[in-house]
Short mmCIF file of C-alpha atoms in Angstrom, two decimals:
data_model
loop_
_atom_site.label_atom_id
_atom_site.label_comp_id
_atom_site.label_asym_id
_atom_site.label_seq_id
_atom_site.Cartn_x
_atom_site.Cartn_y
_atom_site.Cartn_z
CA MET A 1 6.93 -12.16 -0.22
CA ARG A 2 11.01 -12.56 -0.39
CA HIS A 3 13.26 -9.90 -1.78
CA GLU A 4 16.48 -11.22 -3.32
CA THR A 5 19.29 -8.96 -2.10
CA SER A 6 22.42 -11.32 -3.11
CA ASP A 7 23.31 -14.94 -3.35
CA ASP A 8 23.32 -15.87 0.00
CA VAL A 9 21.17 -13.00 1.83
CA LEU A 10 17.34 -12.94 1.44
CA CYS A 11 14.81 -10.57 3.05
CA THR A 12 11.07 -11.41 3.41
CA LEU A 13 8.80 -8.37 3.57
CA ALA A 14 5.75 -7.95 6.10
CA ALA A 15 4.01 -5.22 7.95
CA VAL A 16 2.30 -4.22 11.36
CA ALA A 17 -1.04 -3.14 10.38
CA VAL A 18 -2.84 -0.73 12.82
CA GLU A 19 -6.58 0.02 12.64
CA ARG A 20 -8.05 3.13 14.05
CA PRO A 21 -11.42 4.49 14.46
CA PRO A 22 -12.02 6.85 11.36
CA GLY A 23 -11.63 10.31 12.28
CA THR A 24 -9.92 9.92 15.42
CA PRO A 25 -6.68 12.14 15.99
CA LEU A 26 -3.00 11.05 15.45
CA ALA A 27 -0.25 12.59 17.49
CA ARG A 28 2.31 11.76 15.30
CA LEU A 29 3.41 9.89 12.06
CA ALA A 30 7.00 8.85 13.10
CA LEU A 31 8.88 8.02 16.45
CA PRO A 32 11.93 9.70 17.53
CA GLN A 33 14.86 7.58 16.68
CA ALA A 34 15.56 7.47 20.41
CA GLU A 35 12.04 6.03 20.95
CA ALA A 36 11.91 3.71 17.79
CA GLY A 37 14.59 1.10 19.22
CA ASP A 38 12.42 0.55 22.34
CA TRP A 39 9.30 0.09 20.36
CA ALA A 40 10.93 -2.20 17.73
CA THR A 41 12.36 -4.45 20.40
CA ALA A 42 8.89 -4.76 22.02
CA VAL A 43 7.46 -5.64 18.70
CA ALA A 44 9.98 -8.05 17.68
CA ALA A 45 9.89 -10.00 21.08
CA ASP A 46 5.67 -10.21 20.13
CA LEU A 47 6.50 -11.46 16.73
CA ALA A 48 8.85 -14.08 18.22
CA ARG A 49 5.99 -15.29 20.25
CA LEU A 50 4.03 -16.17 17.21
CA VAL A 51 6.91 -17.25 14.86
CA PRO A 52 9.99 -18.12 17.38
CA GLU A 53 11.99 -19.00 14.43
CA ALA A 54 12.11 -15.11 13.41
CA ALA A 55 14.51 -14.35 16.48
CA ALA A 56 17.53 -15.95 14.63
CA LEU A 57 16.92 -13.19 11.75
CA ASP A 58 17.61 -9.49 11.67
CA LEU A 59 14.39 -7.53 12.09
CA VAL A 60 14.38 -4.22 10.41
CA PHE A 61 11.61 -1.77 11.13
CA ALA A 62 10.28 1.84 9.89
CA SER A 63 9.17 3.35 12.86
CA ALA A 64 6.60 5.22 11.28
CA LEU A 65 3.27 4.98 10.25
CA TYR A 66 2.10 4.64 6.46
CA ASP A 67 -1.00 4.60 4.27
CA PRO A 68 -0.97 0.98 2.71
CA ALA A 69 -0.79 2.45 -0.68
CA GLU A 70 2.73 3.69 0.21
CA LEU A 71 3.83 0.18 0.90
CA LEU A 72 2.36 -1.29 -2.34
CA ARG A 73 4.40 0.76 -4.74
CA PRO A 74 6.32 -0.47 -7.82
CA HIS A 75 9.52 -1.90 -6.67
CA PHE A 76 8.40 -1.61 -2.90
CA PRO A 77 10.47 1.42 -2.22
CA LEU A 78 9.84 1.47 1.44
CA HIS A 79 11.01 -2.03 1.98
CA ALA A 80 13.60 -1.64 -0.52
CA ALA A 81 14.91 1.29 1.53
CA LEU A 82 15.00 -0.61 4.88
CA GLU A 83 17.36 -3.43 3.16
CA ARG A 84 19.61 -0.72 1.94
CA TYR A 85 19.84 0.73 5.35
CA ALA A 86 19.94 -2.60 7.08
CA ALA A 87 22.74 -4.00 5.06
CA ARG A 88 24.87 -1.16 6.19
CA ALA A 89 24.04 -1.16 9.99
CA PRO A 90 27.15 -2.17 12.05
CA GLY A 91 27.38 -5.36 13.92
CA PRO A 92 27.30 -8.99 13.24
CA ASP A 93 24.40 -10.31 11.27
CA GLY A 94 21.49 -12.42 12.81
CA GLY A 95 19.16 -11.67 15.70
CA ARG A 96 19.69 -7.87 15.55
CA VAL A 97 16.54 -5.70 15.99
CA ILE A 98 17.35 -2.43 13.74
CA ALA A 99 14.95 0.34 14.05
CA PHE A 100 14.86 3.61 11.62
CA GLY A 101 12.92 6.63 13.32
CA ALA A 102 13.01 10.37 13.05
CA GLY A 103 15.77 12.70 13.50
CA PRO A 104 15.72 16.31 14.12
CA GLU A 105 14.39 16.86 10.60
CA GLY A 106 12.09 13.96 10.31
CA MET A 107 12.52 10.62 8.71
CA ALA A 108 14.97 10.01 5.89
CA PRO A 109 13.62 11.27 2.61
CA ASP A 110 13.08 7.76 1.49
CA LEU A 111 11.12 6.91 4.39
CA ALA A 112 9.23 9.66 5.10
CA PRO A 113 5.39 9.05 5.63
CA ASP A 114 3.22 11.19 3.07
CA PRO A 115 1.22 13.66 5.29
CA GLY A 116 -1.38 13.86 2.52
CA LEU A 117 -2.36 10.12 3.34
CA ALA A 118 -2.37 10.30 6.96
CA ASP A 119 -5.88 10.34 7.69
CA GLY A 120 -6.98 6.75 6.72
CA PRO A 121 -8.42 4.46 9.39
CA LEU A 122 -5.58 1.55 8.41
CA LYS A 123 -2.08 2.46 9.21
CA VAL A 124 1.08 0.11 8.34
CA LEU A 125 4.52 0.11 9.43
CA PRO A 126 7.04 -1.75 7.25
CA PHE A 127 9.28 -4.35 8.63
CA LEU A 128 11.61 -7.30 7.00
CA LEU A 129 13.48 -10.02 7.91
CA ARG A 130 16.65 -10.38 6.90
CA GLY A 131 19.35 -13.42 6.75
CA PRO A 132 20.87 -16.23 5.16
CA ALA A 133 18.64 -17.21 2.21
CA ASP A 134 17.64 -20.70 3.00
CA GLU A 135 16.56 -19.55 6.64
CA VAL A 136 14.42 -16.72 5.32
CA ARG A 137 12.95 -18.99 2.72
CA ARG A 138 11.86 -21.39 5.46
CA ILE A 139 10.64 -18.93 7.80
CA GLY A 140 8.94 -16.58 5.10
CA GLU A 141 6.76 -19.74 4.51
CA THR A 142 5.93 -19.93 8.07
CA LEU A 143 4.91 -16.46 8.21
CA GLU A 144 2.76 -16.66 5.02
CA SER A 145 1.08 -19.86 6.40
CA ARG A 146 0.52 -18.64 10.13
CA LEU A 147 0.13 -14.66 10.51
CA LEU A 148 -3.04 -14.30 8.49
CA ASP A 149 -4.94 -16.69 10.92
CA THR A 150 -2.78 -16.07 14.18
CA GLY A 151 -1.07 -12.70 13.69
CA MET A 152 -2.98 -10.65 16.14
CA ALA A 153 -0.46 -8.43 18.26
CA ASP A 154 -0.36 -8.93 22.12
CA ALA A 155 -2.87 -6.58 24.07
CA GLY A 156 0.30 -5.14 25.69
CA THR A 157 2.27 -4.23 22.38
CA ALA A 158 -0.87 -2.89 20.70
CA LEU A 159 -1.08 -0.43 23.95
CA ALA A 160 2.44 0.49 23.46
CA THR A 161 2.04 1.28 20.02
CA GLN A 162 -1.34 3.24 20.83
CA ALA A 163 0.63 5.39 23.69
CA ALA A 164 3.96 5.85 21.41
CA PHE A 165 2.07 7.42 18.27
CA GLY A 166 -0.74 9.03 20.03
CA LEU A 167 -3.63 7.05 18.49
CA ARG A 168 -6.60 4.91 19.11
CA CYS A 169 -5.76 1.38 18.26
CA GLU A 170 -8.94 -0.93 17.50
CA HIS A 171 -6.66 -3.83 16.23
CA MET A 172 -3.00 -4.63 15.58
CA ARG A 173 -1.50 -7.46 13.83
CA TYR A 174 1.31 -8.53 11.99
CA LEU A 175 0.79 -9.48 7.98
CA THR A 176 3.10 -10.64 5.20
CA LEU A 177 2.97 -8.40 2.26
CA HIS A 178 0.74 -11.14 0.37
CA ASP A 179 -1.70 -10.88 3.70
CA LEU A 180 -1.57 -6.94 3.05
CA MET A 181 -2.35 -7.27 -0.63
CA ALA A 182 -5.30 -9.65 -0.21
CA MET A 183 -6.73 -7.53 2.52
CA MET A 184 -6.27 -4.29 0.06
CA ALA A 185 -7.97 -6.14 -2.76
CA MET A 186 -11.08 -6.96 -0.66
CA GLN A 187 -11.31 -3.48 0.58
CA TYR A 188 -11.28 -2.05 -2.97
CA GLU A 189 -13.97 -4.68 -3.85
CA HIS A 190 -16.14 -3.59 -0.75
CA ALA A 191 -15.56 0.09 -1.55
CA GLY A 192 -16.66 -0.32 -5.18
CA LEU A 193 -13.09 0.05 -6.68
CA GLY A 194 -12.39 -3.48 -7.28
CA ALA A 195 -11.61 -2.89 -11.11
CA LEU A 196 -8.47 -1.00 -9.91
CA TRP A 197 -6.91 -3.69 -8.10
CA PRO A 198 -5.71 -5.66 -11.15
CA MET A 199 -3.79 -2.49 -12.24
CA VAL A 200 -2.20 -2.07 -9.00
CA GLU A 201 -1.14 -5.68 -8.86
CA SER A 202 0.10 -5.33 -12.58
CA ALA A 203 2.35 -2.43 -11.44
CA LEU A 204 3.57 -3.88 -8.23
CA PHE A 205 5.14 -7.16 -10.33
CA GLY A 206 5.86 -5.07 -13.50
CA ASP A 207 3.81 -7.77 -15.41
CA GLY A 208 3.53 -5.57 -18.25
CA ASP A 209 0.05 -6.01 -19.08
CA GLU A 210 -2.14 -3.60 -20.78
CA ILE A 211 -5.59 -3.48 -18.54
CA LEU A 212 -8.44 -1.31 -19.71
CA LEU A 213 -11.39 -0.43 -17.44
CA ASP A 214 -14.25 0.31 -20.01
CA ALA A 215 -17.50 -0.43 -18.60
CA PRO A 216 -19.68 2.73 -18.60
CA PRO A 217 -20.96 4.35 -16.41
CA GLU A 218 -17.56 3.97 -15.01
CA PRO A 219 -14.89 6.29 -16.35
CA LEU A 220 -12.66 5.05 -19.34
CA VAL A 221 -9.12 3.84 -17.54
CA ARG A 222 -6.16 2.35 -19.48
CA TYR A 223 -3.01 1.07 -17.67
CA ALA A 224 0.07 0.09 -19.35
CA ASP A 225 3.96 0.25 -18.93
CA GLY A 226 3.33 1.57 -15.25
CA ALA A 227 1.38 4.50 -16.27
CA VAL A 228 -2.37 5.08 -16.12
CA ARG A 229 -4.35 7.24 -18.67
CA ILE A 230 -7.97 8.55 -18.07
CA ALA A 231 -10.14 9.75 -20.73
CA LEU A 232 -11.09 13.58 -19.87
CA LEU A 233 -14.75 13.84 -21.38
CA ASP A 234 -16.76 16.95 -21.66
CA ALA A 235 -20.46 16.86 -20.77
CA ASP A 236 -21.01 16.40 -24.53
CA ALA A 237 -18.67 13.43 -25.07
CA TRP A 238 -19.63 11.92 -22.03
CA ALA A 239 -23.33 11.98 -22.77
CA LEU A 240 -22.73 10.86 -26.73
CA GLY A 241 -20.19 8.38 -25.46
CA GLY A 242 -22.76 6.07 -23.55
CA PHE A 243 -21.59 7.08 -20.06
CA ALA A 244 -24.86 8.70 -19.12
CA PRO A 245 -27.61 6.96 -17.51
CA PRO A 246 -30.83 6.59 -19.67
CA GLY A 247 -33.98 8.75 -19.04
CA LEU A 248 -32.45 11.77 -17.02
CA ASP A 249 -33.69 15.19 -17.41
CA ALA A 250 -31.24 18.28 -17.82
CA GLU A 251 -30.94 18.89 -14.19
CA GLY A 252 -30.35 15.07 -13.72
CA MET A 253 -27.66 14.80 -16.33
CA GLU A 254 -25.94 17.56 -14.72
CA ARG A 255 -25.87 15.89 -11.46
CA ALA A 256 -24.85 12.72 -12.77
CA PHE A 257 -22.11 14.39 -14.92
CA ALA A 258 -20.66 15.81 -11.62
CA ARG A 259 -20.61 12.26 -10.11
CA PHE A 260 -18.87 10.93 -12.92
CA GLU A 261 -16.16 13.87 -12.64
CA ALA A 262 -15.89 12.68 -9.10
CA ARG A 263 -15.29 9.47 -9.58
CA GLN A 264 -12.61 10.19 -12.14
CA ARG A 265 -10.87 12.27 -9.60
CA GLN A 266 -11.24 9.26 -6.96
CA ILE A 267 -9.67 6.75 -9.48
CA ALA A 268 -6.96 8.88 -10.02
CA ALA A 269 -6.17 9.78 -6.39
CA VAL A 270 -6.26 5.83 -5.66
CA LEU A 271 -3.92 4.91 -8.37
CA ALA A 272 -1.59 7.88 -7.78
CA GLY A 273 -1.33 6.94 -4.10
CA HIS A 274 0.03 3.61 -5.15
CA GLY A 275 2.91 5.38 -7.09
CA LEU A 276 1.37 5.16 -10.58
CA ALA A 277 1.87 8.34 -12.93
CA VAL A 278 -1.77 9.28 -13.80
CA THR A 279 -2.57 11.73 -16.84
CA PHE A 280 -5.83 12.98 -18.17
CA ASP A 281 -6.31 12.55 -22.07
CA HIS A 282 -8.92 15.13 -23.31
CA CYS A 283 -11.37 13.11 -25.63
CA PRO A 284 -13.58 15.71 -27.37
CA VAL A 285 -16.82 14.64 -29.13
CA GLY A 286 -16.34 12.82 -32.56
CA LYS A 287 -13.02 11.37 -31.32
CA ASP A 288 -12.54 7.53 -30.46
CA ALA A 289 -11.56 7.78 -26.72
CA ARG A 290 -10.11 4.24 -26.55
CA ALA A 291 -7.83 5.21 -29.49
CA ILE A 292 -6.67 8.12 -28.11
CA LEU A 293 -5.66 6.28 -24.54
CA ARG A 294 -3.56 3.90 -26.60
CA ALA A 295 -1.83 6.51 -28.92
#
């Protein structure tokens, strides 16, 4: 994936993906600036092993661990911040390794990881390759064709990353942002959340599509114009609206409605993690919930 910065300068967007065992500790989310450069230099050398042409471009890293949803937000804000900072970095362009770590007060606000999303097993570190447009296009195509199949990090680089952040690293690999999106779409499908991915993808690329999740017993969700609206149903509206499984007694209905509410909260949390504004619209008995979401 490429990002235009000017007529003659281009960036291609990528990430380092680190998979750790669920529930294992994580010592820190960001490296101090004094350590960020050494880590990034090692990663850049490893990436050059896989794609030697990349060494001719500026490699720009955020030396911090993020949830994938933090990278996959409208306008790709973390990569955009990296590009802004790289454009102001001193020194001649080409072949630089630029790393942004934490100062005394932490990472810069537009690069600060969300501690509320720190527990996931998959962490990602955004980076970009920046340089002359023609070179970036050519090298970006190489990355797209090569990294998904051959992008596993060297064992020494993975161990250095493990030691730097104080985590257990099961796998570490390099991904283009397209690769990361494909991986996330697959994970959402396996988690029973596949219907949400078209909403995320539409928001990422500003397609402007309206997407309606209308598949009872799933909650009723509408995405449009970068925002999500979820029908907030009370128990009676839920039961009469066709969202309740058939044949349940009163106790079973109560449990099923509690699961429905939990599912609403899960959907809202997933979409909010991708930077989408989520609102709940009260849809009482006797009102058309679909019309309320479209109002």
